[in-house]
Short mmCIF file of C-alpha atoms in Angstrom, two decimals:
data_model
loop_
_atom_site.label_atom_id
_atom_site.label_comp_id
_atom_site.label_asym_id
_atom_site.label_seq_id
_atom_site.Cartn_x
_atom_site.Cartn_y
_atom_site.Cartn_z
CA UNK M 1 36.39 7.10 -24.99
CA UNK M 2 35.56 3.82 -26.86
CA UNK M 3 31.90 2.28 -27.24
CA UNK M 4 32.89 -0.03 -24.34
CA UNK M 5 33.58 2.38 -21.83
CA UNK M 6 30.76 4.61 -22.90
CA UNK M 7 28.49 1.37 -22.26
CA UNK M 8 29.96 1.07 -18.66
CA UNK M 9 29.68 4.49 -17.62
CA UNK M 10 26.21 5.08 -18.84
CA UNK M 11 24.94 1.32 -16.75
CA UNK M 12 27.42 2.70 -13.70
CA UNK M 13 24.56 6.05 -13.33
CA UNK M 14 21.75 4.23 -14.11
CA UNK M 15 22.02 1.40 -11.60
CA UNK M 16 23.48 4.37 -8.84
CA UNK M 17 20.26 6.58 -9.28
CA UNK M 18 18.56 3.28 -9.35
CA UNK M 19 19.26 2.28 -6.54
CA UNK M 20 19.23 6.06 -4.59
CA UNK M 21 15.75 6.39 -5.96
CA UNK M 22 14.96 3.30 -3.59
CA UNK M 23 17.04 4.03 -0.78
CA UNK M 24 14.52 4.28 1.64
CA UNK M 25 12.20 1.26 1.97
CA UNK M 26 9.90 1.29 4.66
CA UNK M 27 7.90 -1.46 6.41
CA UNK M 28 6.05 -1.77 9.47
CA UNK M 29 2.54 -2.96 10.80
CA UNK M 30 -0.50 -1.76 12.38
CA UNK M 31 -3.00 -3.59 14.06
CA UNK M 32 -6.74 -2.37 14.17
CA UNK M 33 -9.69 -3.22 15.96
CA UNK M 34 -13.44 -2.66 16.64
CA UNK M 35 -17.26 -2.79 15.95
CA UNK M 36 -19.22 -4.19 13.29
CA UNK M 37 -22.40 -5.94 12.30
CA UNK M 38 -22.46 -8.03 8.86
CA UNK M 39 -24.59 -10.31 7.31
CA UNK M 40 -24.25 -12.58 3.69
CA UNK M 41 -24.44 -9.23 1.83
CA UNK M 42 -23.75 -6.16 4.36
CA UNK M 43 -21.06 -4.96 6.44
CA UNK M 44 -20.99 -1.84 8.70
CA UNK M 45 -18.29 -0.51 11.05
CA UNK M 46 -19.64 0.85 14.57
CA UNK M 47 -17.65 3.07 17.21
CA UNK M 48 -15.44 3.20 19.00
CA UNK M 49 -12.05 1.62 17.09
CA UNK M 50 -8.53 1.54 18.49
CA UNK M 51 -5.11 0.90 16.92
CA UNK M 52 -2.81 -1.40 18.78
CA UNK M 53 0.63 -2.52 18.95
CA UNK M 54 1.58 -0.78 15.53
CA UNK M 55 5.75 -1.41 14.49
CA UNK M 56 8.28 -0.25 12.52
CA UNK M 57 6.74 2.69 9.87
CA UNK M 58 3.55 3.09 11.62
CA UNK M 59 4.82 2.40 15.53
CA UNK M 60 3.47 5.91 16.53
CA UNK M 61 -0.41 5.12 15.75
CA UNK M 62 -0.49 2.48 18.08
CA UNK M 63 -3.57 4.02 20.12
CA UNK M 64 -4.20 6.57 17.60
CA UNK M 65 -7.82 7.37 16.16
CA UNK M 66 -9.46 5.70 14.17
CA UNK M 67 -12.31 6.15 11.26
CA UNK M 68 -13.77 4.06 9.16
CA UNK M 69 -14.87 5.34 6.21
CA UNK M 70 -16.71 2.19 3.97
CA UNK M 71 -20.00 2.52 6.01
CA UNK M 72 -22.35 0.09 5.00
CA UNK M 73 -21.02 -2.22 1.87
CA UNK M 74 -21.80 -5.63 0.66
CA UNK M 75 -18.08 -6.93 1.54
CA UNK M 76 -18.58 -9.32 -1.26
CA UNK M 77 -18.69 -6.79 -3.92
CA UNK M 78 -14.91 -5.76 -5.69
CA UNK M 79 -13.92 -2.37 -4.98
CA UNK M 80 -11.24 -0.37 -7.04
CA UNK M 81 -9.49 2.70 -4.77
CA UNK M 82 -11.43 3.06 -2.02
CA UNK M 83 -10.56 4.44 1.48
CA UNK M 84 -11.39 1.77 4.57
CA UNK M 85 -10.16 3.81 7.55
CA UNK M 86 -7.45 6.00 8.51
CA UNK M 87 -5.72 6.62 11.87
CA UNK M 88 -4.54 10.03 13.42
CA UNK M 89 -1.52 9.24 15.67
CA UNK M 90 -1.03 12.01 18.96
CA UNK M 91 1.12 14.41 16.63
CA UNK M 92 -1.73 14.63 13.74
CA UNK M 93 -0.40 12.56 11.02
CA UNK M 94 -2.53 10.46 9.00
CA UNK M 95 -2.20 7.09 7.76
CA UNK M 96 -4.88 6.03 5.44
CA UNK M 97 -5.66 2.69 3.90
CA UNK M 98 -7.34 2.16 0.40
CA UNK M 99 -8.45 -1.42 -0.90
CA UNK M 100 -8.08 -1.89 -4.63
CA UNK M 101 -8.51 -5.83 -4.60
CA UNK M 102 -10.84 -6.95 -1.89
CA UNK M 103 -10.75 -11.10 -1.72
CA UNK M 104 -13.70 -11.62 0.81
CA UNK M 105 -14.52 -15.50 1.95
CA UNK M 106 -18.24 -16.44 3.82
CA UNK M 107 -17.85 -19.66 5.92
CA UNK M 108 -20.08 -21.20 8.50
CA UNK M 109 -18.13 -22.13 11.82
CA UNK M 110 -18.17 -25.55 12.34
CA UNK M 111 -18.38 -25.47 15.80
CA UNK M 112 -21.15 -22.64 16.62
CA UNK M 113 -23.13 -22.92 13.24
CA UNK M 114 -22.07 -18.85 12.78
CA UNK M 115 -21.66 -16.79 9.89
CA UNK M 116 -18.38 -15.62 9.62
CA UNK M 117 -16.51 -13.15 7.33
CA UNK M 118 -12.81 -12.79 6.20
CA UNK M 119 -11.63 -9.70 4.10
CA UNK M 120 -7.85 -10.01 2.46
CA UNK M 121 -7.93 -6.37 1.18
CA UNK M 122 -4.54 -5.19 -1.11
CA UNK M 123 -4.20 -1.74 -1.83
CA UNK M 124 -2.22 1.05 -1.11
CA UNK M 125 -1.19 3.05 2.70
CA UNK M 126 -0.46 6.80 2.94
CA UNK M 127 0.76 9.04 5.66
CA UNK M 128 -0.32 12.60 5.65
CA UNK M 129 -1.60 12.35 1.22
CA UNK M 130 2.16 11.69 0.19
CA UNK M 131 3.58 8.68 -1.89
CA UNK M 132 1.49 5.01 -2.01
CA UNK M 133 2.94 2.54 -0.26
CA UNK M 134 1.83 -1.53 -1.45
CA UNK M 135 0.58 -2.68 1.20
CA UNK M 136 -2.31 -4.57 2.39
CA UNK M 137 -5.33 -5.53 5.42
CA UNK M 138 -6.70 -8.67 6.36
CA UNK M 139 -9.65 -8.49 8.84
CA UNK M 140 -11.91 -11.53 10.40
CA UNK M 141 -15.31 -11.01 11.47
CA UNK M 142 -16.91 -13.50 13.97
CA UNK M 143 -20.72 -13.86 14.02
CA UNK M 144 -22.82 -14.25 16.36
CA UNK M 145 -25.60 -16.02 14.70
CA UNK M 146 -25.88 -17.87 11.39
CA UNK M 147 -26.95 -14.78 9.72
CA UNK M 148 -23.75 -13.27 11.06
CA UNK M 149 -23.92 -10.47 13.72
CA UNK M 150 -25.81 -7.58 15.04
CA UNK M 151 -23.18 -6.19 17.15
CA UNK M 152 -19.20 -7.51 17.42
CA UNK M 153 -15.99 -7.48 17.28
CA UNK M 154 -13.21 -7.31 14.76
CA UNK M 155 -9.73 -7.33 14.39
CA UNK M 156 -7.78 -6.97 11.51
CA UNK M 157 -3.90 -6.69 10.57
CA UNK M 158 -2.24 -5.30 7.98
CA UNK M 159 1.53 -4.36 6.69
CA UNK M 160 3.84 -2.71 3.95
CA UNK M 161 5.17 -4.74 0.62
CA UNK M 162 6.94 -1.60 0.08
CA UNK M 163 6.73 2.07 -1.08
CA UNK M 164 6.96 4.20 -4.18
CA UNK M 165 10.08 6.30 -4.72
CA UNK M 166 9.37 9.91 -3.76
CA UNK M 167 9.49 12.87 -6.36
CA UNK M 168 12.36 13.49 -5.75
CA UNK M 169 13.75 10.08 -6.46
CA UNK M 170 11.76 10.31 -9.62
CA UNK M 171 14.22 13.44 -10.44
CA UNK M 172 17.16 11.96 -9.84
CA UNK M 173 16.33 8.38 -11.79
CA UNK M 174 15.12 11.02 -14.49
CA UNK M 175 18.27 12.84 -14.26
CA UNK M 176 20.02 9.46 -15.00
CA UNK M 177 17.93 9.04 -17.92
CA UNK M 178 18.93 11.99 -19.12
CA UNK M 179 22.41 11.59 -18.96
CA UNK M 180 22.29 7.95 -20.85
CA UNK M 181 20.43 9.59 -23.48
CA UNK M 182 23.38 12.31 -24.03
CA UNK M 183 26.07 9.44 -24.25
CA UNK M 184 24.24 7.55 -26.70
CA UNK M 185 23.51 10.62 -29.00
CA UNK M 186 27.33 12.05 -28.24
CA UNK M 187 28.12 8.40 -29.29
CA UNK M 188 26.23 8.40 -32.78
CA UNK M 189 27.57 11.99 -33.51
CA UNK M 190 31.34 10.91 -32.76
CA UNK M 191 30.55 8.19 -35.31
CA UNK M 192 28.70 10.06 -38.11
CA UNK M 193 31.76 12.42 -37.53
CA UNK M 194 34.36 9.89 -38.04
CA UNK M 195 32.75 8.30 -41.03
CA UNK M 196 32.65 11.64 -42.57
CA UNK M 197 36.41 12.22 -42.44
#
């Protein structure tokens, strides 16, 4: 087998485990909402929550339980990791959000004189511990003074940019790895061999 074809053969596996290590995308959306009070430098989630009208990966928490588990944080601060709820859907699985970038914005309504509060959170979802999935949660809180609010409501949205490849799919891109490695050392042999003759 010339260079060439050794060149092809050895791209051929790599792009096929490639692309089998991604095979299974997922994306959906999941709506939360519920209970707060905030001010300029505080937030703190109050009971109860619900989780409504959740599609495509996460369609079975819709209505599912929900916990919060930031309790009280200055929403301006940066956060790196850190678990903002999770929701248990009627069969026990878990889907839990973590921020890593949290972009929060203080604004005064125009039209009441309120405080309000937007967090664009990035980060990362899991179901039941297993493989981070990109993802992110944007949430709006609505005062109800121009401090901000004792007592409210919330609702926030948040979706999928994709997910990791599973262990498994690590093996098999390995495995591909593996195999281009062997051609090109098979390749240099075959070459030191012929020179030597």
């Amino acid at each position: 087998m010339d260079i060439k074809s050794k060149i092809l053969v050895t791209g051929a596996l790599f792009l096929a485990a490639a692309s089998a290590a991604f095979a299974d995308p997922m994306s959906g959306s999941i709506n939360v909402s519920g209970h707060d009070s905030f001010s300029s430098s505080s937030l703190t989630f109050i009971s109860p929550f619900a989780s409504l009208a959740d599609s495509g990966s996460f369609s079975s928490y819709s209505n599912g339980n929900v916990d919060y588990f930031l309790g009280t944080v200055n929403p301006m601060d940066s956060v790196v990791s850190l678990a903002v709820f999770s929701v248990t859907d009627s069969t026990g699985n878990v889907l839990t959000f973590y921020t890593t970038n949290n972009a929060a914005t203080q604004f005064t309504d125009s039209s009441t004189g309120f405080l309000d509060l937007t967090n664009d959170e990035t980060g990362f979802y899991t179901i039941n511990g297993c493989a981070a999935m990109a993802g992110y949660f944007d949430v709006t809180f609505y005062g109800t003074s121009a401090t901000g609010a004792a007592n409210s409501t919330f609702s926030g949205s948040g979706g999928l940019f994709g997910i990791a490849p599973e262990p498994s799919s690590y093996l098999l891109l390995g495995t591909a790895l593996l195999a281009m490695t062997g051609t090109v050392l098979f390749s240099r042999r075959s070459r030191t061999l012929d020179i030597g003759a």
